[in-house]
Every structure is written in C-alpha cells, then in structure tokens.
XYZ file of C-alpha atoms in Angstrom:
563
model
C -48.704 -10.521 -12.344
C -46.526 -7.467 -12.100
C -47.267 -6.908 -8.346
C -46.692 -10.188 -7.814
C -43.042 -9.906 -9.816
C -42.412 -6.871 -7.408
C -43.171 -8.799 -4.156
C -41.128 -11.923 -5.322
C -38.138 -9.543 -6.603
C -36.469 -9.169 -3.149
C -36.225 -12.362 -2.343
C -35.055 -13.004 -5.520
C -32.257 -10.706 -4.891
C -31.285 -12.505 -1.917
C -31.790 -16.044 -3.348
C -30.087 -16.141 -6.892
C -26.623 -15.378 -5.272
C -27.310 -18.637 -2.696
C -28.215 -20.493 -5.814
C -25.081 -19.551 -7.747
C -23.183 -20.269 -4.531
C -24.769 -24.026 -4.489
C -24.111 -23.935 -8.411
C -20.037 -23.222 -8.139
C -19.531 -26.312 -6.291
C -21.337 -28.641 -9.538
C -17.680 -30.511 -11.047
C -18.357 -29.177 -14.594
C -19.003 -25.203 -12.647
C -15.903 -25.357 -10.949
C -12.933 -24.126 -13.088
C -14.922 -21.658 -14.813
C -16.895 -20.339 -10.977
C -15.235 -17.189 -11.189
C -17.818 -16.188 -14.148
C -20.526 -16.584 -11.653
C -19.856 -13.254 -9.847
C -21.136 -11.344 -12.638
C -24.193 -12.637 -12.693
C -25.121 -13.107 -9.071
C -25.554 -9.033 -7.966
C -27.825 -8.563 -10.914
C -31.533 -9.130 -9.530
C -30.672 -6.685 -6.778
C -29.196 -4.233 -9.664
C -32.498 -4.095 -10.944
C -34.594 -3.954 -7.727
C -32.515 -1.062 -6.726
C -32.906 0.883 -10.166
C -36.882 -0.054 -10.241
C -37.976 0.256 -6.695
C -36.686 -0.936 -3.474
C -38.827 0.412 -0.720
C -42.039 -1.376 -0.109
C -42.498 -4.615 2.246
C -43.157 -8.155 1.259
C -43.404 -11.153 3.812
C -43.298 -14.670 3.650
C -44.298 -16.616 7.002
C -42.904 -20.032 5.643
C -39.335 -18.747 5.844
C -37.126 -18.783 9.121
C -39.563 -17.385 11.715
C -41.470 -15.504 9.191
C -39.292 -13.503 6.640
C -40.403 -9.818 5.684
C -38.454 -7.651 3.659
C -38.853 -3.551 3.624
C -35.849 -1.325 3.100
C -35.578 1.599 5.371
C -35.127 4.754 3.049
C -31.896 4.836 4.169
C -31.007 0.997 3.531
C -32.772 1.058 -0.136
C -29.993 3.991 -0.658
C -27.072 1.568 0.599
C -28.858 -1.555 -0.979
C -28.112 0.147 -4.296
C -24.938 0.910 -3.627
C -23.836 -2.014 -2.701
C -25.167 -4.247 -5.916
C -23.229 -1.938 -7.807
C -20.372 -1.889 -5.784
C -20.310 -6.076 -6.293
C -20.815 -5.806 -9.907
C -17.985 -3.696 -10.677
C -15.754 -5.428 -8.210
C -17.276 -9.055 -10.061
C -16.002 -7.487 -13.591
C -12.828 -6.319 -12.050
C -12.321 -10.103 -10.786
C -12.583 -11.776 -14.111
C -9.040 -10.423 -14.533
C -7.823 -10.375 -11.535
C -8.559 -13.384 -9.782
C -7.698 -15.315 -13.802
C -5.853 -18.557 -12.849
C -6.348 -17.977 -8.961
C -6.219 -21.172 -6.594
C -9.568 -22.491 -5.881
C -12.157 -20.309 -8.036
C -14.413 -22.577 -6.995
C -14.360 -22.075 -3.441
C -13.871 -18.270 -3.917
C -16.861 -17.616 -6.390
C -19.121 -19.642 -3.754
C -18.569 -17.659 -1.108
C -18.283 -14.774 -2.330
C -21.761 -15.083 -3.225
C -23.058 -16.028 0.050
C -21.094 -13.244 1.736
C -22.873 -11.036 -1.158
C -26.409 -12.710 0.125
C -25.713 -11.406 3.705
C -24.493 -8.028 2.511
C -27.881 -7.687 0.668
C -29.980 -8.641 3.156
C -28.938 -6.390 6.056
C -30.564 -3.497 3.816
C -33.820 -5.454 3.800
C -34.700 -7.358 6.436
C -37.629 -5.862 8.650
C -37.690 -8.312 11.315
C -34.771 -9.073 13.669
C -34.705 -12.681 12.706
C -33.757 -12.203 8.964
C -31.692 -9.758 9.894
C -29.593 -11.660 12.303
C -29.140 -14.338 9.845
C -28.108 -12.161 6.762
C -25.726 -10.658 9.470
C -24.100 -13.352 10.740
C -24.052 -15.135 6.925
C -22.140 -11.880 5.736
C -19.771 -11.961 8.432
C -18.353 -15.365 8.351
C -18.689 -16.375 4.866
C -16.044 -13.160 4.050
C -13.989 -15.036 6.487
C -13.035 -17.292 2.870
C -12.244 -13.856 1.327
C -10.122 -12.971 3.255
C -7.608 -16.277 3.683
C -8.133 -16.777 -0.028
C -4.270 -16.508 -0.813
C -3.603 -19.183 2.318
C -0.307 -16.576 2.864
C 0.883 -16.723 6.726
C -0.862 -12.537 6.663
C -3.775 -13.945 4.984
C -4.223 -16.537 7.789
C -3.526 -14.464 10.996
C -5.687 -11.685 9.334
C -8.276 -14.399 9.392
C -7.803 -15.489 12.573
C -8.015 -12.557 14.088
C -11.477 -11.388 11.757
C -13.040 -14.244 13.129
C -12.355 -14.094 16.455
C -13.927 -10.772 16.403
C -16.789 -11.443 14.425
C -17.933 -14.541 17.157
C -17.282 -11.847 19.658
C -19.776 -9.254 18.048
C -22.237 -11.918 17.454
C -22.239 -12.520 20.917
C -23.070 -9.132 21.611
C -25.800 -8.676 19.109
C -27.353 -12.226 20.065
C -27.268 -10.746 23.751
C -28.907 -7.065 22.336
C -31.252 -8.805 20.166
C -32.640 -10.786 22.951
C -32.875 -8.175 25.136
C -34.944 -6.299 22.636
C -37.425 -8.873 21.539
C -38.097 -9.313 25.404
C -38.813 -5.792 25.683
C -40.680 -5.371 22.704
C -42.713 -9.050 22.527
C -41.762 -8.539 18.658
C -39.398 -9.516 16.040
C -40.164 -6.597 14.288
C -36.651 -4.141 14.281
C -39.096 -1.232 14.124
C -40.701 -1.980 17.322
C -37.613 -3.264 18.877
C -35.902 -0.336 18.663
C -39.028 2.008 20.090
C -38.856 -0.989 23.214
C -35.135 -0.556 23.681
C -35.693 3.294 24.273
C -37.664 2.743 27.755
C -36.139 -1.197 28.686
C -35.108 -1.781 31.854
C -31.705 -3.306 30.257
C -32.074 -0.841 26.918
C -28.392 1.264 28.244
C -26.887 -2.220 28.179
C -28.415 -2.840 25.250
C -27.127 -0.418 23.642
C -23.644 -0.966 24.356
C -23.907 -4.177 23.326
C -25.411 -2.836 19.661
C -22.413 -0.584 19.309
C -19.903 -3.334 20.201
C -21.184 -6.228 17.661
C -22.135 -3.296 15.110
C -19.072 -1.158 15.904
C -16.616 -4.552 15.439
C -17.882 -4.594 11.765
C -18.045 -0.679 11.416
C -14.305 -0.830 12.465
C -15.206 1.355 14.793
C -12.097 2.103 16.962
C -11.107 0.689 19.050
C -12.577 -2.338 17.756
C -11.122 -1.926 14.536
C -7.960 -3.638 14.405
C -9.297 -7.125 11.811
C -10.175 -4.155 9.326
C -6.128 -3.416 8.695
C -5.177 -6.597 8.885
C -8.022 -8.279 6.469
C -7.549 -5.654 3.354
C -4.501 -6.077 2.698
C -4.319 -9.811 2.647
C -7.638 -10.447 0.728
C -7.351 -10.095 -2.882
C -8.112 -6.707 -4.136
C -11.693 -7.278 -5.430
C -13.215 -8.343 -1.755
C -10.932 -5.579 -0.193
C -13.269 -3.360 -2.262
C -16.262 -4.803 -0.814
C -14.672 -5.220 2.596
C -14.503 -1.845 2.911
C -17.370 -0.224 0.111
C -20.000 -2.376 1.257
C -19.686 -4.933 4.098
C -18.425 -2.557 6.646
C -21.688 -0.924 6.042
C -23.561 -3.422 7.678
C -22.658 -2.102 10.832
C -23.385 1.235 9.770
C -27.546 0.321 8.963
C -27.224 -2.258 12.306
C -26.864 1.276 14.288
C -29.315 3.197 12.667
C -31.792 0.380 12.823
C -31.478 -0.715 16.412
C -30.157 2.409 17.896
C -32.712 4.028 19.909
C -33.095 7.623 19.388
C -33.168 10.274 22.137
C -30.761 8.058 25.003
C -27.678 9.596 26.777
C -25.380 7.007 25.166
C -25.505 9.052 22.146
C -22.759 11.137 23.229
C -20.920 8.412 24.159
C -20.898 7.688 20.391
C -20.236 10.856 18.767
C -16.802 11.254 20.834
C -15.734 7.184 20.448
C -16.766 8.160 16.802
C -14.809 11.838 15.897
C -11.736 10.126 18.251
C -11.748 7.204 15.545
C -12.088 9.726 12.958
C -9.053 11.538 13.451
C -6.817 8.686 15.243
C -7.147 6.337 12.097
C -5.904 8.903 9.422
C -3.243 9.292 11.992
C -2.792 5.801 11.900
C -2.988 5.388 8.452
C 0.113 7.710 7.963
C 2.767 4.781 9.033
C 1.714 2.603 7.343
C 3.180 1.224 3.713
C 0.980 -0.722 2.191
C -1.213 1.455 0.207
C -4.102 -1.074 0.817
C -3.444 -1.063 4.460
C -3.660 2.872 4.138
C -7.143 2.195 2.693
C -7.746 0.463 5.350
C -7.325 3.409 7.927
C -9.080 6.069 5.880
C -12.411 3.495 6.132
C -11.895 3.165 9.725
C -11.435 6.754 9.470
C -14.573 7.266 7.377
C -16.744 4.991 9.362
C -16.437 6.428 12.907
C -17.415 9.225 11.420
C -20.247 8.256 9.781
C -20.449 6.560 13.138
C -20.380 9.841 15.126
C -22.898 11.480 12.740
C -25.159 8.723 13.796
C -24.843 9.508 17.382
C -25.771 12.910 16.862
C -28.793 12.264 14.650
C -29.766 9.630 17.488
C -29.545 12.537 20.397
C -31.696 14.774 18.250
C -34.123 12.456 16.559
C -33.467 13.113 13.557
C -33.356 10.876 10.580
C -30.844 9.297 8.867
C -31.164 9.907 4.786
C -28.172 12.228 4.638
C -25.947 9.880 6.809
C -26.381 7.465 4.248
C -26.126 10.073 1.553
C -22.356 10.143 2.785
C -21.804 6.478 2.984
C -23.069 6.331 -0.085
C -20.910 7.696 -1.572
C -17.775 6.303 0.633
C -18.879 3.206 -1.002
C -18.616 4.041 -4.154
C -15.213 6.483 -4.128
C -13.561 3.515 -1.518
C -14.579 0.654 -3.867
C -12.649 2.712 -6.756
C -9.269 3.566 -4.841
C -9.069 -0.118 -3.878
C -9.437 -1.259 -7.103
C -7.031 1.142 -8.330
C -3.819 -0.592 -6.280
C -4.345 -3.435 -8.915
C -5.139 -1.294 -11.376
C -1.970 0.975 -11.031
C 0.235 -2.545 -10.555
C -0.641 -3.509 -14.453
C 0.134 0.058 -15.761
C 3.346 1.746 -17.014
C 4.357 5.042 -19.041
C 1.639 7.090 -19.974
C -0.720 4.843 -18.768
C 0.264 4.963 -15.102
C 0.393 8.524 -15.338
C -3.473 8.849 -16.318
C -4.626 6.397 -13.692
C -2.843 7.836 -10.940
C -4.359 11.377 -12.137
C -7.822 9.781 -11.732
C -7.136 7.871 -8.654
C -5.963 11.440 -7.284
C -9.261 12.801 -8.055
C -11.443 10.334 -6.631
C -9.220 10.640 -3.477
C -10.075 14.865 -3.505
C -13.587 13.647 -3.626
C -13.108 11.750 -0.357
C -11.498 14.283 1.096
C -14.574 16.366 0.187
C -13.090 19.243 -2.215
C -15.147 21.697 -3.524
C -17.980 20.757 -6.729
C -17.078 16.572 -6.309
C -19.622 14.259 -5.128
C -17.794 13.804 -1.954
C -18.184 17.913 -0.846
C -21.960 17.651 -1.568
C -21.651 14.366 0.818
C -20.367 15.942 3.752
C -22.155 19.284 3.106
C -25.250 17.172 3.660
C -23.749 15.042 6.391
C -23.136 18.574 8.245
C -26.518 20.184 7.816
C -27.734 18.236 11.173
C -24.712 19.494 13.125
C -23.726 22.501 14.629
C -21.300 23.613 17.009
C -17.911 21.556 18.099
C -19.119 18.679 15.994
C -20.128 20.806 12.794
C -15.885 21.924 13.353
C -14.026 18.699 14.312
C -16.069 17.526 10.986
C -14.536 20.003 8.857
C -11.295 19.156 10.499
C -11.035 15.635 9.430
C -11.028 16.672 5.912
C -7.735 17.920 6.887
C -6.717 14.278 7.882
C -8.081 12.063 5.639
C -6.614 14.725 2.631
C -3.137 13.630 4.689
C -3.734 10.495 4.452
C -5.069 9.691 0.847
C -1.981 11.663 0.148
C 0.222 8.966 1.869
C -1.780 6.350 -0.432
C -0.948 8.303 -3.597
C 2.615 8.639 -2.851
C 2.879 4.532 -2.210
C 0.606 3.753 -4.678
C 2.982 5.885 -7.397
C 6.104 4.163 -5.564
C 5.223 0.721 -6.611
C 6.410 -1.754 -9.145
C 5.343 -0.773 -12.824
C 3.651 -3.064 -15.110
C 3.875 -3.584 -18.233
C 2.620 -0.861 -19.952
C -1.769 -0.630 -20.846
C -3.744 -2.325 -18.620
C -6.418 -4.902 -18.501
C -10.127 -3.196 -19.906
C -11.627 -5.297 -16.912
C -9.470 -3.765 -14.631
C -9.814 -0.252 -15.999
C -13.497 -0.126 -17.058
C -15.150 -1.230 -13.408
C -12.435 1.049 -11.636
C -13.065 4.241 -13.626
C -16.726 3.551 -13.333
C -17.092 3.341 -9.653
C -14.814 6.519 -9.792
C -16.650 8.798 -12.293
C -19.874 7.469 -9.936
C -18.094 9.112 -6.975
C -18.371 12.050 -8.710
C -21.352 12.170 -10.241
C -23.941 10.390 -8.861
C -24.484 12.243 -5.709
C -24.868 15.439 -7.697
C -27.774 13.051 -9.674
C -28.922 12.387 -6.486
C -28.908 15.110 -4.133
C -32.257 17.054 -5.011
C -34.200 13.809 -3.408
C -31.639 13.374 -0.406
C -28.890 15.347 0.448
C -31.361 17.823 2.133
C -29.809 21.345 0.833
C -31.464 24.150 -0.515
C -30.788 24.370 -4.041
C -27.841 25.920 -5.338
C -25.904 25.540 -1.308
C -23.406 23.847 -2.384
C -22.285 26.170 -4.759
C -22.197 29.104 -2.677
C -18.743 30.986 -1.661
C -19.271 30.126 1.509
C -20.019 26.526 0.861
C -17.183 26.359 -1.787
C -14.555 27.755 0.994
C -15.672 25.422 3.586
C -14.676 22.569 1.351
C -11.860 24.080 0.105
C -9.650 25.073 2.806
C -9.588 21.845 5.004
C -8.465 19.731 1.649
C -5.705 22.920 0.933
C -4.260 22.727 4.213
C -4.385 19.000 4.555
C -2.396 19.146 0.594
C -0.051 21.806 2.042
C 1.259 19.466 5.118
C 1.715 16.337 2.672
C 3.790 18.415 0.433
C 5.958 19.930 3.529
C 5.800 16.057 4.773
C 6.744 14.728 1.147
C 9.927 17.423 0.419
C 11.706 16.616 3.577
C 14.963 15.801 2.432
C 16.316 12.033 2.349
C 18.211 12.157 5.541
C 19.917 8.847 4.518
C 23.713 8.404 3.545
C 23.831 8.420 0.118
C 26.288 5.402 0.356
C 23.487 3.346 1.076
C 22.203 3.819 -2.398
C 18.131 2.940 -1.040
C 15.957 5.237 -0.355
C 14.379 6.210 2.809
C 13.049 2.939 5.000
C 9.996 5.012 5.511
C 8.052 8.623 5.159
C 6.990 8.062 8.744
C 10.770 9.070 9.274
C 9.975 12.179 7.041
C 7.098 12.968 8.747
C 8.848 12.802 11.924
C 11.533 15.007 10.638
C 9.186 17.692 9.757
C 7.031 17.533 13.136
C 10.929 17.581 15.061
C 11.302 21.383 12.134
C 8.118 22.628 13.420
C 8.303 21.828 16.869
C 11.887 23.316 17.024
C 10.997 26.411 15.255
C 7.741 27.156 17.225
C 9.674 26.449 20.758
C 11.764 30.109 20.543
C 8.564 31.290 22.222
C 9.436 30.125 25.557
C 12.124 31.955 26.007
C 9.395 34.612 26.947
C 9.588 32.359 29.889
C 13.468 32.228 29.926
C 13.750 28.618 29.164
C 16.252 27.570 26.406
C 14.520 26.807 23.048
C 16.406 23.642 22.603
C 15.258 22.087 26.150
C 11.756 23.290 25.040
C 11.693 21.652 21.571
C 13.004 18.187 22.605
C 10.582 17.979 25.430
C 7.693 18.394 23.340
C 9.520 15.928 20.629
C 9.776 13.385 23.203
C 6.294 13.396 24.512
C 5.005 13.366 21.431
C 7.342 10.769 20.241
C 6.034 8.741 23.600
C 2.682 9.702 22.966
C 3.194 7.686 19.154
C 4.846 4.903 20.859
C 2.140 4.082 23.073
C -0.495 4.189 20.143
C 1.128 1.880 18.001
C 2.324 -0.217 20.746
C -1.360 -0.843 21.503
C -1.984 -1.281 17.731
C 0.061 -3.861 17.591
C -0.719 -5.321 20.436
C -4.872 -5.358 19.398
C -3.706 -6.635 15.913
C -1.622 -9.845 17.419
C -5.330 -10.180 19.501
C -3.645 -9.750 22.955
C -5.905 -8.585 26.100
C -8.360 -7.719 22.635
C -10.961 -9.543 24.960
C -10.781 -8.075 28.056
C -10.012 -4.251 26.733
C -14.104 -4.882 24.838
C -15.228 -6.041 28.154
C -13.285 -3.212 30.136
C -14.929 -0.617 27.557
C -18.052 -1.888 27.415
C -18.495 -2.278 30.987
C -17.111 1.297 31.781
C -19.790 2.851 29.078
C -22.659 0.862 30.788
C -21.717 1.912 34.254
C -21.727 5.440 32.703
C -24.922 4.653 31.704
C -26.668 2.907 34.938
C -24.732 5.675 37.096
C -26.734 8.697 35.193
C-alpha cells in the first residue's frame, strides 16, 4: 500500500492542479477560484519533503508516461512547489476583487502542472508536453490586467514561445532519431555522436535559452514581469524560467565544442543585463534584468560543467536558491506598495538583505550558492563570476532605490502579503546553509574561511561603493522645476562623464588635451549605450526578432559544422 502511495504520488502532483484547473471553471467555483491556488501546489509540497527521486511509469498515458527526477530536478521540483505556495498565499490578497478569478486561478494551475512536470518527466514525450503546457498557459498570466503593456507583453511572449517550440520540436526529433528512444537519458548520450547533434544543439539552446531569457533571446522576460500581476511575476521569474535551465542540463550533451559557445553567450548575458537593468524604472522591470542576469549565468555555468563532464547538483544548488531570494524581492514591490512609516522602513531593511544574498555577501545563503557554483571553475570564468557580483550588487541597488521611491500605503500591511514574502526571504537565507552538507559540494567549514569570506565580500563592497557614488550625484535639475530628476540613468551618466574626465589627465603623457580625451571616450561610450538600447527596443517591439534567432543560430552551427 505505501509503495504503491509513493508510485501514484507524482502523478498526483501533476494531476490535482489539472483537476483544480477543470474545477475553477464549475459556476458555483468561480467567484471564489482564487482560493484554489492554495491548495493545488500541495501534493508536490509533500513529494518534495518525503522523497522525490525514484521512477514510476505508466504506459496508458501519452506515449507511455514515466516520471524520475534527476537529482538536480528533485532539488528545483522542491523549490518550485514552495515557490507557488507562497506566491498562492500572497495572491489571496493581492489578486482580492481582481477581474476574472476564474480564468486566472485556472490557469494558473495548468501553467503550475507544466512547471512541475519539467522536473519529472524521464521521457521526451512528457516532457515536451509539460513544456509546452507551462509555456502557453502563463501566456493568461501575463495579459491578466488586459492593459495595452499587458497585451503587447503578451504578444510578444507568445510569439517567442511558438518560436522555441519550434526549435525544441526540431531538437527533439532529431534526438529520438538518433537515439531510437524517448527516453531523455538516452537521447542526450545519442545527440553526443549524431550526425545532426551540433545542430541539435543549437536548436536546444534556442527553444531552452528563449525561456531561460537567455540573451539575446530575452527580451518577453522584461516586458512580461512587469505587466503580470505580482504573484506570477514571482513565478515567472523563481520558477518557470527554470524550465529552461533543467531543458539544458537534460538534453545538453556533455563533452561537445558548443559548450564554449555557451559559457561566453552566457557570462555576456550576465553582465549586459545588470547593465541593462540600470535604466530602467520600474523596479519590477529591474527584476526582470537581474533574472536575465542570473540565468545566463547559471546558463554559462552549465556550459562549463557540459565541457568538463561534470555534473550538475551545485548548478542547481544556485538556482535554487535564485528561486527562492527572486520569488521574495518580487513579492516585496507589492509588499512595499501597502506599507508606510515604520512599517516601510522594516520591509525595505529585509528586502535589502535578501538582495545582499543575491548579490552573494559573505555568511547568506546566496555566498554559499555561488561558492558552490564556483568550485567547478577555474581560471577567466572562476573571475568574470566573481565580477558579476559587482553588477548584480549595482543593480539590486537600482531596485532598492525605486522600490523606496514609490507611493506609500497606508501604513501596516496585509499578513498575506507579509507572511509568504518574509518566508521565501528568511528561506534565501537559510535553507541553503540547511542544505549544503548534501549538495553544495564544499569541504566543511569553506565557506567560512578568510579567504572565502573576502571573496564574497569585496565584489558586493565595490558594487555598494559605485551605487552610492551613482546615488549622491547631485540633482543637476533647475530647482524651478520643482520635480526631481527624470531619471538616475542621468545620474549615472553624470558620474561615468566625473570619472572619465578625471582619469583622461593621463594622456597628456601623450600631449593630447585632457578635455579632447575625456569627451571622446564619453561619446563612444555614450554611442556604445545608444546602440544597446536601440536594439533593446527594437527586440522588445519584435522587429527583425526572427531573423536576428535565425542569423545567430545559423552562425553558431556553421561554427560548429566548420570545426
């Protein structure tokens, strides 16, 4: 009886949400749906806290269902049901009196099926389906609020989700020709030695990468968080990103030349989307660089366990707890709206610590994260990933300063808006300590080292030293005007034109005036900005969004054919 309970448990995990999702759409259901989300993450909240891994298979379903987490997909399944739960709680407030609750709570559910089933499916059939049922059902989420943002952020998410299930349809085929097997296991060993595995590949990266937000392919992610409603921006980017993430490590195969194709596409990302991130104004849109930020990293670090063969536990150790610390600082923008006074004051304090943990500084759960996500690197890479801590410190800095700029509330907030925010926080913290004898793969005690202790530190010190030079540039703007500055980006420019200007006295070593020197550099830099978010922009409004995918695609598979 109890084995039988255990083999029957992950499909229940999968099914209850799909029957809650058939169950909001009942007449008496539908103006009370939104209760529905609590319940519908639960059987996968107790799978993942009793035992995920093992395999169970059912040949009536589909083509033949079987189920068996990955070690690192039962770490991200568990993740993720908690993630939903605390964003479900946070929605009983939030989403009170919202249009449509019906419509919402149902698929939100399915999208929550899909996001489940990515961690377990062990052939490429379920897998395909839990993909593509997580991808367009958060297409709902995402127009919820039917404003003209919501709608062109949904137009443009689905465009690019047919697009990267075009690609995967193509890579799946591809492998299940090669390997005369649905199973992903063999499938991926096939891929390794196919004729067709290097286009394959590229075709893996683009459909995974699209949902990664892997740049370039990123440009839905900024556009979708901000318009959804705060609760499915949390799983946007906590938990259904990371279905691209386990689509790489399970179809990637190891030891191929493209690998280094995806460490640079991935450490690029990881530095151009802080970057990004910095004009932006929206504090949700901010969010919404750091993950694209975050996940072509995670991205690179599976390109470089992929060249070496290695496994990756402590890759998902990391997105682990991404998940967890980005589900919190999402939830926090509504969180921060409903507070005033004292109140305001405390949550902001929190949110700021969550965001250190991101950034990775020293004895949070995010530094034991990245300590563990650099123990498989050496060399350039084991450097350019202690540099982004320097970035995405920058950047969660921007967040904090717009997130303390905005509108007040009222005064205490909502419990169900402060208890599942703090929670997901205080997990941040925590729980990869809890966990890291079993997974992050450090000797005991590492992370506490001096050495280990000033290679978190110093990255998140210098990345807080240029916010606050950034953030006490003086407010160049008449004070006639009464408003304040249109926008720190002008700030930040300001202080790049100081430094610039007071570096460029070295070239007159060379004899050239300092002045000529310091507004050269200012304006190719200034062109050099231009020209990114001019493409931004462009990729956002979806123009030539098609053919650059094609053009990069087909240049990393000539690379590929060529060698």
């Amino acid at each position: 009886m109890i084995e039988a309970s255990r083999t029957l448990l992950p499909l229940l995990a999968l099914a209850w949400p799909l029957a809650l999702a058939a169950l909001a759409s009942l007449p008496p259901v539908r103006p009370h749906a939104i209760r529905l989300l609590l319940f519908a993450p639960l059987p996968a909240l107790w799978l993942g806290l009793t035992e995920v891994q093992g395999s169970a298979s059912f040949p009536a379903l589909l083509l033949g269902v079987t189920l068996a987490a990955s070690p690192a997909g039962a770490l991200l399944f568990v993740m993720t049901a908690a993630l939903w739960f605390g964003a479900a709680v946070y929605a009983q407030s939030y989403m009170t009196g919202t249009r449509k609750p019906a419509v919402f709570a149902g698929f939100w559910c399915l999208t929550l099926a899909g996001n489940l089933g990515v961690f377990l499916a062990a052939d490429v059939a379920t897998f395909y389906v839990a993909f593509a049922t997580v991808s367009l059902a958060a297409y709902v989420l995402i127009v919820h609020e039917a404003t003209d943002a919501a709608l062109r952020a949904g137009r443009v998410y689905v465009a690019m989700v047919v697009l990267g299930e075009v690609c995967l349809l193509a890579a799946f085929v591809i492998g299940i020709a090669a390997a005369n097997s649905l199973d992903i296991a063999e499938i991926r060993a096939a891929l390794a030695s196919a004729p067709l595995g290097a286009l394959a590949a590229v075709l893996l990266v683009a459909g995974f990468g699209i949902k990664a937000g892997l740049m370039p392919l990123h440009f839905w992610l900024p556009l979708a968080h901000p318009a959804a409603p705060t609760p499915a921006s949390a799983v946007l980017s906590g938990a259904i990103v990371k279905a691209g993430i386990i689509g790489m490590m399970l179809f990637l195969p190891a030891g191929t030349g493209f690998a280094g194709w995806l460490v640079a596409l991935g450490f690029v990302g990881a530095f151009a989307g802080a970057l990004l991130g910095l004009s932006q104004s929206d504090p949700k849109a901010i969010l919404a660089y750091s993950t694209i930020s975050q996940m072509s990293l995670v991205t690179a670090l599976i390109g470089s366990a992929a060249a070496n063969g290695a496994g990756y536990e402590q890759i998902a150790f990391y997105a682990l707890h991404h998940g967890l610390a980005k589900g919190a600082l999402f939830l926090s923008v509504g969180l921060v709206a409903a507070c005033a006074g004292g109140w305001r004051a405390a949550k902001l304090a929190a949110v700021a610590l969550v965001a250190l943990s991101v950034a990775g500084a020293p004895l949070t759960g995010g530094s034991l994260a990245k300590l563990a996500a650099k123990s498989e690197l050496a060399g350039m890479a084991d450097t350019l990933l202690t540099l982004t801590a320097i970035t995405t410190t920058l950047v969660l800095a921007s967040f904090l300063i717009r997130l303390g700029d905005a509108k007040p509330g009222r005064g205490r907030p909502p419990l169900l808006l402060a208890i599942p925010t703090l929670a997901l926080g205080l997990a941040a913290l925590i729980v990869p300590w809890l966990l890291g004898p079993g997974w992050s793969g450090l000797e005991p005690g590492y992370a506490v080292r001096w050495s280990s202790l000033w290679s978190s530190a110093w990255p998140v010190a210098a990345g807080l030293a240029a916010a606050l030079v950034w953030s006490r540039r003086p407010n160049t703007e008449p004070a006639s005007t009464g408003r304040r500055t249109a926008s720190r980006v002008q700030l930040w420019r300001d202080a790049v034109i100081h430094d610039v200007q007071s570096m460029a006295t070295a070239a007159q070593v060379r004899g050239e005036r300092p002045e000529k020197t310091a507004k050269r550099a200012w304006a190719d830099l200034r062109a050099a900005i231009g020209v990114a978010n001019g493409l931004e922009r462009r990729l956002q409004r979806g123009e030539n969004a098609t053919f650059f995918l094609i053009v990069l695609c087909g240049t990393i598979a000539l690379s590929q054919w060529l060698w």
